[in-house]
Amino acid sequence: MKITVMLNGKKIEEEISPDMLLIDFVRGHGCFSVKRGCETSNCGLCTVFMDDMPVLSCSVLAARASGRRVETLEGLQEEAEEFGSFIADQGAEQCGFCNPGMIMNAIALFRENPDPSDEEIKEYLAGNLCRCSGYEGQLRGIREFLEYRRSKRTGGAI
């Protein structure tokens, strides 16, 4: 079957098998930030945005993305870079394996809720498996990033 997908701003038309997963499609186009982790839709490592909504690409058929916009971390570098440094400053990227999915979900959080509570932050982190850090570093990094953004908006110092 032939699909047309706007992947990270680039239109791709391709013949695929009907059972191809979206994770395989995006990785086949060089988007290696999208990773296989659990194969059960529980770890968040395969998170992509489809029409601005986070989805687990390991549980979505590529055919479902036809006619839609798909973004991976490769397509969100500018938005991700600023936030990623706050995660790194907290030592929350020990092995780095979970970072792409974690950053994708944090970006979704920031877009949906620019001033989340700790509980709302934890809800967004809940779908991401991190075996190294116990999530406290990510939580601190998100809090510091949000404070940084608030101070930028108000013109104050951190």
PDB file of C-alpha atoms in Angstrom:
ATOM      1  CA  MET A   1       0.000   0.000   0.000  1.00  0.00           C
ATOM      2  CA  LYS A   2       1.191   3.530  -0.711  1.00  0.00           C
ATOM      3  CA  ILE A   3       1.273   6.144   2.043  1.00  0.00           C
ATOM      4  CA  THR A   4       2.150   9.817   2.145  1.00  0.00           C
ATOM      5  CA  VAL A   5       3.553  11.179   5.407  1.00  0.00           C
ATOM      6  CA  MET A   6       4.974  14.574   6.298  1.00  0.00           C
ATOM      7  CA  LEU A   7       7.942  13.426   8.404  1.00  0.00           C
ATOM      8  CA  ASN A   8       9.817  16.228  10.179  1.00  0.00           C
ATOM      9  CA  GLY A   9       8.677  18.685   7.526  1.00  0.00           C
ATOM     10  CA  LYS A  10       9.593  16.469   4.566  1.00  0.00           C
ATOM     11  CA  LYS A  11       6.914  14.852   2.405  1.00  0.00           C
ATOM     12  CA  ILE A  12       7.530  11.128   1.986  1.00  0.00           C
ATOM     13  CA  GLU A  13       5.567   8.907  -0.366  1.00  0.00           C
ATOM     14  CA  GLU A  14       6.369   5.247  -0.029  1.00  0.00           C
ATOM     15  CA  GLU A  15       5.044   1.812  -0.737  1.00  0.00           C
ATOM     16  CA  ILE A  16       4.833  -0.137   2.543  1.00  0.00           C
ATOM     17  CA  SER A  17       3.490  -3.429   3.769  1.00  0.00           C
ATOM     18  CA  PRO A  18       0.105  -3.096   5.500  1.00  0.00           C
ATOM     19  CA  ASP A  19       1.511  -4.438   8.780  1.00  0.00           C
ATOM     20  CA  MET A  20       4.496  -2.034   9.003  1.00  0.00           C
ATOM     21  CA  LEU A  21       4.668  -0.219  12.312  1.00  0.00           C
ATOM     22  CA  LEU A  22       5.260   3.510  12.467  1.00  0.00           C
ATOM     23  CA  ILE A  23       8.449   2.955  14.482  1.00  0.00           C
ATOM     24  CA  ASP A  24       9.923   0.955  11.600  1.00  0.00           C
ATOM     25  CA  PHE A  25       8.850   3.579   9.075  1.00  0.00           C
ATOM     26  CA  VAL A  26      10.459   6.523  10.920  1.00  0.00           C
ATOM     27  CA  ARG A  27      13.625   4.586  11.759  1.00  0.00           C
ATOM     28  CA  GLY A  28      13.826   3.566   8.105  1.00  0.00           C
ATOM     29  CA  HIS A  29      14.011   7.272   7.326  1.00  0.00           C
ATOM     30  CA  GLY A  30      16.896   7.958   9.710  1.00  0.00           C
ATOM     31  CA  CYS A  31      14.966   8.942  12.826  1.00  0.00           C
ATOM     32  CA  PHE A  32      17.047   6.937  15.271  1.00  0.00           C
ATOM     33  CA  SER A  33      15.923   8.879  18.345  1.00  0.00           C
ATOM     34  CA  VAL A  34      12.813   6.684  18.156  1.00  0.00           C
ATOM     35  CA  LYS A  35      13.789   3.496  19.959  1.00  0.00           C
ATOM     36  CA  ARG A  36      12.461   0.047  20.697  1.00  0.00           C
ATOM     37  CA  GLY A  37      12.317  -0.668  24.381  1.00  0.00           C
ATOM     38  CA  CYS A  38       9.566  -2.886  25.667  1.00  0.00           C
ATOM     39  CA  GLU A  39       7.573  -3.974  22.595  1.00  0.00           C
ATOM     40  CA  THR A  40       4.447  -3.605  24.775  1.00  0.00           C
ATOM     41  CA  SER A  41       3.684   0.149  24.572  1.00  0.00           C
ATOM     42  CA  ASN A  42       4.793   0.739  28.159  1.00  0.00           C
ATOM     43  CA  CYS A  43       8.192   2.438  28.082  1.00  0.00           C
ATOM     44  CA  GLY A  44       7.737   5.650  26.046  1.00  0.00           C
ATOM     45  CA  LEU A  45      10.996   5.221  24.108  1.00  0.00           C
ATOM     46  CA  CYS A  46       9.170   5.203  20.767  1.00  0.00           C
ATOM     47  CA  THR A  47       7.198   8.425  21.341  1.00  0.00           C
ATOM     48  CA  VAL A  48       6.587  10.589  18.270  1.00  0.00           C
ATOM     49  CA  PHE A  49       4.132  13.405  17.596  1.00  0.00           C
ATOM     50  CA  MET A  50       1.395  12.669  15.097  1.00  0.00           C
ATOM     51  CA  ASP A  51      -0.423  15.881  14.269  1.00  0.00           C
ATOM     52  CA  ASP A  52       1.073  17.387  17.455  1.00  0.00           C
ATOM     53  CA  MET A  53      -0.168  14.586  19.732  1.00  0.00           C
ATOM     54  CA  PRO A  54       2.303  12.185  21.374  1.00  0.00           C
ATOM     55  CA  VAL A  55       1.784   8.589  20.259  1.00  0.00           C
ATOM     56  CA  LEU A  56       3.702   5.374  20.846  1.00  0.00           C
ATOM     57  CA  SER A  57       4.978   4.507  17.382  1.00  0.00           C
ATOM     58  CA  CYS A  58       5.480   0.845  18.315  1.00  0.00           C
ATOM     59  CA  SER A  59       1.707   0.455  18.581  1.00  0.00           C
ATOM     60  CA  VAL A  60       0.609   2.458  15.521  1.00  0.00           C
ATOM     61  CA  LEU A  61       0.543   1.092  11.999  1.00  0.00           C
ATOM     62  CA  ALA A  62       2.426   3.290   9.544  1.00  0.00           C
ATOM     63  CA  ALA A  63      -0.699   3.255   7.356  1.00  0.00           C
ATOM     64  CA  ARG A  64      -2.514   5.210  10.092  1.00  0.00           C
ATOM     65  CA  ALA A  65      -0.004   8.031   9.609  1.00  0.00           C
ATOM     66  CA  SER A  66      -0.843   8.464   5.934  1.00  0.00           C
ATOM     67  CA  GLY A  67      -1.919  12.023   5.240  1.00  0.00           C
ATOM     68  CA  ARG A  68      -0.673  13.147   8.639  1.00  0.00           C
ATOM     69  CA  ARG A  69       2.258  15.048  10.098  1.00  0.00           C
ATOM     70  CA  VAL A  70       4.773  13.034  12.126  1.00  0.00           C
ATOM     71  CA  GLU A  71       7.560  14.644  14.130  1.00  0.00           C
ATOM     72  CA  THR A  72      10.435  12.970  15.912  1.00  0.00           C
ATOM     73  CA  LEU A  73      13.139  14.469  18.083  1.00  0.00           C
ATOM     74  CA  GLU A  74      15.218  14.969  14.930  1.00  0.00           C
ATOM     75  CA  GLY A  75      12.577  17.427  13.719  1.00  0.00           C
ATOM     76  CA  LEU A  76      12.314  19.242  17.042  1.00  0.00           C
ATOM     77  CA  GLN A  77      15.990  19.898  17.705  1.00  0.00           C
ATOM     78  CA  GLU A  78      15.688  23.590  18.512  1.00  0.00           C
ATOM     79  CA  GLU A  79      12.795  23.074  20.918  1.00  0.00           C
ATOM     80  CA  ALA A  80      14.444  20.027  22.500  1.00  0.00           C
ATOM     81  CA  GLU A  81      17.962  21.437  22.806  1.00  0.00           C
ATOM     82  CA  GLU A  82      17.047  24.192  25.229  1.00  0.00           C
ATOM     83  CA  PHE A  83      15.176  21.832  27.544  1.00  0.00           C
ATOM     84  CA  GLY A  84      17.650  18.940  27.211  1.00  0.00           C
ATOM     85  CA  SER A  85      20.426  20.933  28.833  1.00  0.00           C
ATOM     86  CA  PHE A  86      18.337  21.245  32.013  1.00  0.00           C
ATOM     87  CA  ILE A  87      17.962  17.457  32.161  1.00  0.00           C
ATOM     88  CA  ALA A  88      21.711  17.034  31.640  1.00  0.00           C
ATOM     89  CA  ASP A  89      22.491  19.575  34.382  1.00  0.00           C
ATOM     90  CA  GLN A  90      20.574  17.396  36.831  1.00  0.00           C
ATOM     91  CA  GLY A  91      22.462  14.241  35.886  1.00  0.00           C
ATOM     92  CA  ALA A  92      19.217  12.729  34.665  1.00  0.00           C
ATOM     93  CA  GLU A  93      20.713  11.408  31.451  1.00  0.00           C
ATOM     94  CA  GLN A  94      22.952   8.761  32.932  1.00  0.00           C
ATOM     95  CA  CYS A  95      22.723   6.273  30.067  1.00  0.00           C
ATOM     96  CA  GLY A  96      20.681   8.498  27.751  1.00  0.00           C
ATOM     97  CA  PHE A  97      18.486   5.669  26.505  1.00  0.00           C
ATOM     98  CA  CYS A  98      15.207   7.146  27.779  1.00  0.00           C
ATOM     99  CA  ASN A  99      16.029  10.774  26.967  1.00  0.00           C
ATOM    100  CA  PRO A 100      14.407  11.051  23.522  1.00  0.00           C
ATOM    101  CA  GLY A 101      11.054   9.701  24.727  1.00  0.00           C
ATOM    102  CA  MET A 102      11.282  11.694  27.941  1.00  0.00           C
ATOM    103  CA  ILE A 103      12.043  14.906  26.042  1.00  0.00           C
ATOM    104  CA  MET A 104       9.217  14.279  23.554  1.00  0.00           C
ATOM    105  CA  ASN A 105       6.727  13.880  26.390  1.00  0.00           C
ATOM    106  CA  ALA A 106       8.111  16.918  28.222  1.00  0.00           C
ATOM    107  CA  ILE A 107       7.670  18.997  25.050  1.00  0.00           C
ATOM    108  CA  ALA A 108       4.081  17.743  24.827  1.00  0.00           C
ATOM    109  CA  LEU A 109       3.582  18.782  28.460  1.00  0.00           C
ATOM    110  CA  PHE A 110       5.048  22.250  27.890  1.00  0.00           C
ATOM    111  CA  ARG A 111       2.847  22.776  24.824  1.00  0.00           C
ATOM    112  CA  GLU A 112      -0.303  21.623  26.572  1.00  0.00           C
ATOM    113  CA  ASN A 113       0.327  23.059  30.022  1.00  0.00           C
ATOM    114  CA  PRO A 114       2.961  25.794  30.327  1.00  0.00           C
ATOM    115  CA  ASP A 115       2.675  25.903  34.125  1.00  0.00           C
ATOM    116  CA  PRO A 116       2.144  22.327  35.376  1.00  0.00           C
ATOM    117  CA  SER A 117       2.066  21.209  38.988  1.00  0.00           C
ATOM    118  CA  ASP A 118       4.446  18.503  40.206  1.00  0.00           C
ATOM    119  CA  GLU A 119       1.608  15.976  39.974  1.00  0.00           C
ATOM    120  CA  GLU A 120       0.917  16.944  36.345  1.00  0.00           C
ATOM    121  CA  ILE A 121       4.628  16.624  35.537  1.00  0.00           C
ATOM    122  CA  LYS A 122       4.687  13.164  37.126  1.00  0.00           C
ATOM    123  CA  GLU A 123       1.663  12.139  35.051  1.00  0.00           C
ATOM    124  CA  TYR A 124       3.591  12.959  31.869  1.00  0.00           C
ATOM    125  CA  LEU A 125       6.707  11.167  33.109  1.00  0.00           C
ATOM    126  CA  ALA A 126       4.721   8.089  34.158  1.00  0.00           C
ATOM    127  CA  GLY A 127       4.653   6.678  30.632  1.00  0.00           C
ATOM    128  CA  ASN A 128       8.454   6.742  30.329  1.00  0.00           C
ATOM    129  CA  LEU A 129      10.711   4.010  31.570  1.00  0.00           C
ATOM    130  CA  CYS A 130      13.992   5.177  33.077  1.00  0.00           C
ATOM    131  CA  ARG A 131      16.154   2.498  34.636  1.00  0.00           C
ATOM    132  CA  CYS A 132      18.981   4.757  35.837  1.00  0.00           C
ATOM    133  CA  SER A 133      17.815   7.841  37.600  1.00  0.00           C
ATOM    134  CA  GLY A 134      14.533   7.234  39.395  1.00  0.00           C
ATOM    135  CA  TYR A 135      12.919  10.273  37.727  1.00  0.00           C
ATOM    136  CA  GLU A 136      13.959  12.770  40.399  1.00  0.00           C
ATOM    137  CA  GLY A 137      16.576  14.334  38.120  1.00  0.00           C
ATOM    138  CA  GLN A 138      14.059  14.681  35.300  1.00  0.00           C
ATOM    139  CA  LEU A 139      11.564  16.248  37.698  1.00  0.00           C
ATOM    140  CA  ARG A 140      14.183  18.730  38.952  1.00  0.00           C
ATOM    141  CA  GLY A 141      15.235  19.502  35.368  1.00  0.00           C
ATOM    142  CA  ILE A 142      11.651  20.167  34.311  1.00  0.00           C
ATOM    143  CA  ARG A 143      11.061  22.402  37.337  1.00  0.00           C
ATOM    144  CA  GLU A 144      14.240  24.391  36.615  1.00  0.00           C
ATOM    145  CA  PHE A 145      13.349  24.704  32.928  1.00  0.00           C
ATOM    146  CA  LEU A 146       9.873  25.987  33.784  1.00  0.00           C
ATOM    147  CA  GLU A 147      11.370  28.515  36.209  1.00  0.00           C
ATOM    148  CA  TYR A 148      13.842  29.606  33.520  1.00  0.00           C
ATOM    149  CA  ARG A 149      10.991  30.110  31.030  1.00  0.00           C
ATOM    150  CA  ARG A 150       8.959  32.076  33.590  1.00  0.00           C
ATOM    151  CA  SER A 151      11.915  34.349  34.297  1.00  0.00           C
ATOM    152  CA  LYS A 152      12.448  34.883  30.537  1.00  0.00           C
ATOM    153  CA  ARG A 153       8.792  35.900  30.145  1.00  0.00           C
ATOM    154  CA  THR A 154       8.909  38.309  33.065  1.00  0.00           C
ATOM    155  CA  GLY A 155      12.411  39.590  32.355  1.00  0.00           C
ATOM    156  CA  GLY A 156      13.654  38.555  35.813  1.00  0.00           C
ATOM    157  CA  ALA A 157      16.664  36.596  36.880  1.00  0.00           C
ATOM    158  CA  ILE A 158      16.507  32.928  37.760  1.00  0.00           C
TER     159      ILE A 158
END
